[in-house]
mmCIF file of C-alpha atoms in Angstrom:
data_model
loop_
_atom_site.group_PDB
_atom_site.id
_atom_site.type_symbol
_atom_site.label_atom_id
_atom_site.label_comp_id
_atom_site.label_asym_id
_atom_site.label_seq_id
_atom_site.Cartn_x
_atom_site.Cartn_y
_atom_site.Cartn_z
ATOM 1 C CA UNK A 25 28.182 -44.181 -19.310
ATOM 2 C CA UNK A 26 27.581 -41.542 -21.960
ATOM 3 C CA UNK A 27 30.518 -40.137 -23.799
ATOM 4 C CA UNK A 28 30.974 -37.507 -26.107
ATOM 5 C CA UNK A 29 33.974 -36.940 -28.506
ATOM 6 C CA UNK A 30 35.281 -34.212 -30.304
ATOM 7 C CA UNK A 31 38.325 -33.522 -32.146
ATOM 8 C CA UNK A 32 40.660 -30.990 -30.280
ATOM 9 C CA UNK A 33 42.205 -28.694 -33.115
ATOM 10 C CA UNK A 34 40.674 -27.120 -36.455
ATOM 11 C CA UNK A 35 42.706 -24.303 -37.630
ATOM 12 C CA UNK A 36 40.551 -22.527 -41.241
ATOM 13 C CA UNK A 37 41.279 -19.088 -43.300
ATOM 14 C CA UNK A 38 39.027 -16.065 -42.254
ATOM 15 C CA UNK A 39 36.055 -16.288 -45.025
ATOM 16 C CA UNK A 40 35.952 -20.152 -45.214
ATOM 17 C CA UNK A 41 33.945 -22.033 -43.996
ATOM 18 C CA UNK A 42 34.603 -24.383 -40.519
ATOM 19 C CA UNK A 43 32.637 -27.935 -39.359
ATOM 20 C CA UNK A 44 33.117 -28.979 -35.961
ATOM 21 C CA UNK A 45 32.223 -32.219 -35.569
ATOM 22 C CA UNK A 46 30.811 -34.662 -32.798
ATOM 23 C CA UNK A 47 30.268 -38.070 -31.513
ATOM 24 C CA UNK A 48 27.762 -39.153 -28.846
ATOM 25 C CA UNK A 49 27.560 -42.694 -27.730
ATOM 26 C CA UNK A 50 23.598 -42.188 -25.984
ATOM 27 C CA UNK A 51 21.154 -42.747 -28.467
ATOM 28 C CA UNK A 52 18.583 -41.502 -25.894
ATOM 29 C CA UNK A 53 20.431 -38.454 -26.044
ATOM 30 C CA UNK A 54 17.750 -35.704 -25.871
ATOM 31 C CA UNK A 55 18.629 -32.474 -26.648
ATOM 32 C CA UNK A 56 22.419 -31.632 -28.434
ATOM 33 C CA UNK A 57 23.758 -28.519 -27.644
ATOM 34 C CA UNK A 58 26.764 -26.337 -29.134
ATOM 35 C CA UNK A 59 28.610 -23.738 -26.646
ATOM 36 C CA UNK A 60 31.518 -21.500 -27.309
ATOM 37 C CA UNK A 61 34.292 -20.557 -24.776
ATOM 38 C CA UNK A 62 36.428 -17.633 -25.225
ATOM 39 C CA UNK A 63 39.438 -17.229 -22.994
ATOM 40 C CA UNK A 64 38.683 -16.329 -19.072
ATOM 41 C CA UNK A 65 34.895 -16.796 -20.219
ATOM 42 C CA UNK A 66 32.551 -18.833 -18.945
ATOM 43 C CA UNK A 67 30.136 -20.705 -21.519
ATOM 44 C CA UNK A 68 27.981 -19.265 -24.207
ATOM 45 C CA UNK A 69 24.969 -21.441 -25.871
ATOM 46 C CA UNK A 70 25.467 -20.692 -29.269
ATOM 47 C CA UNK A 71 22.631 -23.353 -30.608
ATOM 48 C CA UNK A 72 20.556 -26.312 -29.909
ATOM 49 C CA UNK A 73 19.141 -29.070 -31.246
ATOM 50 C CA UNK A 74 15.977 -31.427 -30.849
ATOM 51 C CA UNK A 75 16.830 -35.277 -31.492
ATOM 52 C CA UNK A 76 13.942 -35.432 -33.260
ATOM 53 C CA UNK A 77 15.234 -32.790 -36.126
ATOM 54 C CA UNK A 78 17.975 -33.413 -38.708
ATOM 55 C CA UNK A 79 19.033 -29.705 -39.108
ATOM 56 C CA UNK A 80 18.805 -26.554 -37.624
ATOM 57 C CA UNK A 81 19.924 -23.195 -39.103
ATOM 58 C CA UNK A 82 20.401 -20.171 -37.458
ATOM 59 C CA UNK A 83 22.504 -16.985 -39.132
ATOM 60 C CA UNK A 84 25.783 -18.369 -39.986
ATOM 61 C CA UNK A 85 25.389 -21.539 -37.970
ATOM 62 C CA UNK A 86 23.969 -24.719 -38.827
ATOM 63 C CA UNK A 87 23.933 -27.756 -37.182
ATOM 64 C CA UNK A 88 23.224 -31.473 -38.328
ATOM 65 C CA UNK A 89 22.401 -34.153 -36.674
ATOM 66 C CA UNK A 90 22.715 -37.708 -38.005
ATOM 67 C CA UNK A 91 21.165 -40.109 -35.453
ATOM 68 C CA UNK A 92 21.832 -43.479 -36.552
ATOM 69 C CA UNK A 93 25.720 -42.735 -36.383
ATOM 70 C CA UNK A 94 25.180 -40.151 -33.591
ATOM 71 C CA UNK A 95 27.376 -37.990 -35.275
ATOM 72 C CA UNK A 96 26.640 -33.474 -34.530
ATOM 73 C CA UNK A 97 28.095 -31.082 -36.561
ATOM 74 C CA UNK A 98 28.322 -27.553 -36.191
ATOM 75 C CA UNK A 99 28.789 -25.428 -39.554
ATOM 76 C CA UNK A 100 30.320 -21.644 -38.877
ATOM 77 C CA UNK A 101 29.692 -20.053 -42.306
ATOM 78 C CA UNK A 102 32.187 -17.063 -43.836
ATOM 79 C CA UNK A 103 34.047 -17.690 -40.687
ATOM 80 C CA UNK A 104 35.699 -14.379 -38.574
ATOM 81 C CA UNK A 105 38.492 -14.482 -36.435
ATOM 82 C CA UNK A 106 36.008 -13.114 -33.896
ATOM 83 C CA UNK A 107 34.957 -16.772 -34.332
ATOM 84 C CA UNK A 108 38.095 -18.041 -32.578
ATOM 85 C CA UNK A 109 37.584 -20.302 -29.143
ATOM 86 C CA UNK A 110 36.875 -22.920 -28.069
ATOM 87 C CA UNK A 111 33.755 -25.253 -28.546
ATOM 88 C CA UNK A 112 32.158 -27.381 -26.680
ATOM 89 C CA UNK A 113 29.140 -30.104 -27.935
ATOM 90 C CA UNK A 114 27.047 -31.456 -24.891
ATOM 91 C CA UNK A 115 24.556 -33.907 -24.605
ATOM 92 C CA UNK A 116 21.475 -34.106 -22.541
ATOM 93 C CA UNK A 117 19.329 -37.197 -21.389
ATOM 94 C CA UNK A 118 15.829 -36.363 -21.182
ATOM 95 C CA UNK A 119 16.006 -38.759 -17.899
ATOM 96 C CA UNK A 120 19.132 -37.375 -16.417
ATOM 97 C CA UNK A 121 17.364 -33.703 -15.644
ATOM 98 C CA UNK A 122 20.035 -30.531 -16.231
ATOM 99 C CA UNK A 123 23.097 -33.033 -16.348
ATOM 100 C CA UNK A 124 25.185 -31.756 -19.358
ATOM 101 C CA UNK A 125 27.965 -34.779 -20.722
ATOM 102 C CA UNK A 126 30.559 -32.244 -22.250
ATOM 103 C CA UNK A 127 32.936 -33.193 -25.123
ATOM 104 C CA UNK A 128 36.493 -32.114 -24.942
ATOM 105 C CA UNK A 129 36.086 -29.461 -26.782
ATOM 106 C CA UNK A 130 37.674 -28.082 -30.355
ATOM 107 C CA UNK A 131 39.589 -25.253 -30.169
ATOM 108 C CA UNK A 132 38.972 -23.188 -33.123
ATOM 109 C CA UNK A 133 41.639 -20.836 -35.057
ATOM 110 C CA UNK A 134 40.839 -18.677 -37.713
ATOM 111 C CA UNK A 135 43.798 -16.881 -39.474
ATOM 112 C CA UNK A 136 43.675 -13.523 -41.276
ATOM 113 C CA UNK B 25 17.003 -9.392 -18.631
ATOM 114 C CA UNK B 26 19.870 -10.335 -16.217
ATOM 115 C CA UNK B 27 21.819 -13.253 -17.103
ATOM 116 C CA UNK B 28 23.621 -16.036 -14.499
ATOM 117 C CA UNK B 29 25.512 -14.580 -11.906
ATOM 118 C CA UNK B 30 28.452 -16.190 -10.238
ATOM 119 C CA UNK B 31 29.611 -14.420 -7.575
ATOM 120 C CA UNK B 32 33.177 -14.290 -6.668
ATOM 121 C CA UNK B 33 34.793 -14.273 -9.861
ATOM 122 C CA UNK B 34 38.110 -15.017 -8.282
ATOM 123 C CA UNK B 35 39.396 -16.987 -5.202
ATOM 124 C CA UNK B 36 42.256 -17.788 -3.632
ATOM 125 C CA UNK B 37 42.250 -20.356 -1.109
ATOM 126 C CA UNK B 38 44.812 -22.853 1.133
ATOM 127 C CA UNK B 39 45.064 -26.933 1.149
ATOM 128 C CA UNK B 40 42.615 -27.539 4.080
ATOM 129 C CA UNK B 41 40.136 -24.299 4.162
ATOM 130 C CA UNK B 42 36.388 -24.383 2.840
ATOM 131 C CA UNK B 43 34.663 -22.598 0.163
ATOM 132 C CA UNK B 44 31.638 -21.162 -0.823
ATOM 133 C CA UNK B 45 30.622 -20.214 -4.422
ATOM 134 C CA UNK B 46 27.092 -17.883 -5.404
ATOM 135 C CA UNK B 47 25.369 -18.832 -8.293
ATOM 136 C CA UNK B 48 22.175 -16.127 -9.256
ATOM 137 C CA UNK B 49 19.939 -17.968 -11.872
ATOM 138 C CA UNK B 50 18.364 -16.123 -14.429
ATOM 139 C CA UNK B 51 15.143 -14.521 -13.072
ATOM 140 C CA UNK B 52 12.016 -17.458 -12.681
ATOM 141 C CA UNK B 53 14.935 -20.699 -13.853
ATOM 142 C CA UNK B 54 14.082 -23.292 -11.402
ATOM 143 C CA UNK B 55 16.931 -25.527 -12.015
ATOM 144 C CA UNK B 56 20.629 -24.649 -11.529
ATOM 145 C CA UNK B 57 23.758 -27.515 -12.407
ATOM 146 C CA UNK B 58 27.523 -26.761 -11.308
ATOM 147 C CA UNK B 59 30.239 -27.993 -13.122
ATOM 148 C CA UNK B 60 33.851 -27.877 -12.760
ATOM 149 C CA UNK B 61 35.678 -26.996 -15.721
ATOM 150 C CA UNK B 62 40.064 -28.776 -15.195
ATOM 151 C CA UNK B 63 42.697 -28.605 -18.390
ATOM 152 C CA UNK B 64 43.271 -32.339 -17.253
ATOM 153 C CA UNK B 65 39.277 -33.695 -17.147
ATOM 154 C CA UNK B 66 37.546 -31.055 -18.848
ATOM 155 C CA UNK B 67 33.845 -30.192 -17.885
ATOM 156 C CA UNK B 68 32.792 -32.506 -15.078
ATOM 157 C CA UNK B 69 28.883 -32.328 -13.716
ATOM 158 C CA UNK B 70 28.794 -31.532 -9.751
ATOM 159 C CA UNK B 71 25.276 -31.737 -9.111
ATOM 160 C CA UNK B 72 21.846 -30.552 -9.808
ATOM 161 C CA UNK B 73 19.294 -28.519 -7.897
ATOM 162 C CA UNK B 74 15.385 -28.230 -8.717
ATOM 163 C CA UNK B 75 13.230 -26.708 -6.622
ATOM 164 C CA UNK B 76 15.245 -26.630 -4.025
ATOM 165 C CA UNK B 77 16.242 -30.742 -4.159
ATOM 166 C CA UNK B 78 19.096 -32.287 -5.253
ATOM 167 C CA UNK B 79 17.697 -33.634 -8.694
ATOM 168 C CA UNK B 80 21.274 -34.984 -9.643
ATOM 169 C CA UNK B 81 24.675 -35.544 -8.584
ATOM 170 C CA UNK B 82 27.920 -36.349 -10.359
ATOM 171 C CA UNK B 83 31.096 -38.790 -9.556
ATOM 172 C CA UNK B 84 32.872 -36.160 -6.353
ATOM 173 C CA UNK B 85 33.683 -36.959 -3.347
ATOM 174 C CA UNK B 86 31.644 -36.014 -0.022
ATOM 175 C CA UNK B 87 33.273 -32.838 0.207
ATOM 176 C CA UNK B 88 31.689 -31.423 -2.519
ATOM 177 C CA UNK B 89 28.480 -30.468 -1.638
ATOM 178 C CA UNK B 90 25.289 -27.657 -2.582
ATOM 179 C CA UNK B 91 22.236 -26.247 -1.460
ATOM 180 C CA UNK B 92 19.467 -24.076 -2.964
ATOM 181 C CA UNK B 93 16.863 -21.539 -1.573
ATOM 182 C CA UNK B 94 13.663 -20.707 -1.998
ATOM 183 C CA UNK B 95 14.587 -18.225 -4.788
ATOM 184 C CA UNK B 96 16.518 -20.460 -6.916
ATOM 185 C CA UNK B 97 20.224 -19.039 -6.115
ATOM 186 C CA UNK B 98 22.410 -21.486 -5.189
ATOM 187 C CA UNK B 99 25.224 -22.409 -3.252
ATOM 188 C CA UNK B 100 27.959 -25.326 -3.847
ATOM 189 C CA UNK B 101 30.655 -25.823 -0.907
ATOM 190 C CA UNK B 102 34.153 -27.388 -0.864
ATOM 191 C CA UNK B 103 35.773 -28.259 2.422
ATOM 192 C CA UNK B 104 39.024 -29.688 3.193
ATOM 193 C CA UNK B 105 40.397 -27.791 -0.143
ATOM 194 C CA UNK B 106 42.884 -30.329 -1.853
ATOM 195 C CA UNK B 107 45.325 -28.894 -4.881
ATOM 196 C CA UNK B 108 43.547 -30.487 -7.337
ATOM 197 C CA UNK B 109 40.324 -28.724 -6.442
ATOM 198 C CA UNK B 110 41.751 -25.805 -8.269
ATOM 199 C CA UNK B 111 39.795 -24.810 -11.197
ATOM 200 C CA UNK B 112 36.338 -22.851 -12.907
ATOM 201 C CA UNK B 113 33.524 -23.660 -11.108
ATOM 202 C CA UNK B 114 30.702 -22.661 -13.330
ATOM 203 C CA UNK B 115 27.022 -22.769 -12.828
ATOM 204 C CA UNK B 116 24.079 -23.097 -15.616
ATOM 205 C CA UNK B 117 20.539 -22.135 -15.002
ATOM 206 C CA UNK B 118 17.797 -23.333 -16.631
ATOM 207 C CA UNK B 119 13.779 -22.375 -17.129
ATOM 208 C CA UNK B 120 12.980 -26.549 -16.750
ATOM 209 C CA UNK B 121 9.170 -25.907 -17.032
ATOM 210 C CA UNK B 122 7.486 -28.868 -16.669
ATOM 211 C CA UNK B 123 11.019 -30.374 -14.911
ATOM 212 C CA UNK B 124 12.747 -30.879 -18.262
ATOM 213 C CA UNK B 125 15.515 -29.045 -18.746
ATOM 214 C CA UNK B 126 15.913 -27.233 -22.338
ATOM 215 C CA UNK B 127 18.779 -24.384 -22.541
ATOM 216 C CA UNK B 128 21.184 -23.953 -20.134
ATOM 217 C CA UNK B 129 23.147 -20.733 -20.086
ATOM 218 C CA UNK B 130 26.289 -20.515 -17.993
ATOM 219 C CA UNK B 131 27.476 -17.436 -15.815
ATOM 220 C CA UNK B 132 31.190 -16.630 -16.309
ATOM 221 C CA UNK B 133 32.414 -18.852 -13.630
ATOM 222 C CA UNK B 134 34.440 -18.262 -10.163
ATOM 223 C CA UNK B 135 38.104 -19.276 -10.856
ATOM 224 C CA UNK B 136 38.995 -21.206 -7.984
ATOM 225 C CA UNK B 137 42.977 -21.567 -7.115
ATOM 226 C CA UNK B 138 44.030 -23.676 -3.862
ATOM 227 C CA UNK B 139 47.810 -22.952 -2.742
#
């Protein structure tokens, strides 16, 4: 079945820049999404992304998509230790309706 | 505009009761997923209503089980509560015009504890 990996620890200095990366193994993988947790929270969509579009930009977030290794990324520019949580990259199959395959999740620290 | 509404936020339950979790979609979403969120297996898909079907259904056992009404809330049920049921239950609503599903934006979950 689909998988989705994700490293589980990036730890960056407030003003730098982070990249959370992603691995998919679906290359019918529809629509690639990136959601933040913050503790006792549920999920919030931060960005998504088309599989037939390479990037997408959006304020400080940017996210690139390179199909043939099926590698997402998620930039965070002049990162904020607001910033800090956990996030998650989830896959959908067009075919599969609402079903969401979650990665593990990166859990984000940003230090003063 | 209102966003998902899980309703309650916090239950406590015992090995053997049932449970009932309320999920409010966001106002004209036809579609609403449940997922169960564990430190052990992370996010896990339940199942999947649509128009009041069952559109999709994850890897749980029997006991797991959901509904939805004619107004797109929803309902997802656990009976004979085991330990490792324990955990956020969290439901995502989506617009799925045309059946396919776009964005899907979570409520804040009903933390579920079995003791």
């Amino acid at each position: 079945g689909e998988d989705v990996e994700q490293s589980l620890f990036l730890s960056v200095r407030e003003g730098d820049s982070s990249v959370i990366n992603c691995t998919y193994t679906d290359s019918s993988s529809t629509y690639l999404y990136w959601y933040k947790q913050e503790p006792g929270a549920g999920l919030q969509l931060l960005t998504y992304i088309f599989s037939n579009m390479d990037m997408k930009q959006d304020q400080r977030l940017t996210v690139l998509l390179n199909k043939k290794d099926k590698h997402l990324s998620l930039r965070i520019a002049d990162t904020q230790t607001g910033d800090s949580a956990i996030y998650f990259c989830a896959v959908n199959t067009g075919n599969q309706g609402g079903k969401l395959i979650f990665g593990q999740g990166t859990e984000l620290s940003v230090k003063p | 505009k209102a966003g998902v509404t899980q309703t309650p936020r916090y239950l406590i339950k015992t090995r053997g009761q049932q449970v009932t979790l309320s999920c409010s979609p966001i106002s004209g979403h036809r579609s609403v997923s449940w997922y169960q969120q564990t430190p052990g297996q992370g996010l896990q898909f339940l199942f999947e209503y649509f128009s009041e079907t069952q559109r999709n259904k994850g890897n749980f056992p029997g006991r797991f089980s959901g509904r939805q009404f004619s107004n797109s809330r929803s309902e997802m049920n656990v009976s004979t509560l085991e330990l490792g049921d324990s955990a956020l239950y969290l439901c995502a609503s989506s617009l799925a015009l045309r059946g396919l599903n776009t964005e899907a934006f979570f409520g804040q979950g009903t933390r579920l504890t079995v003791v």
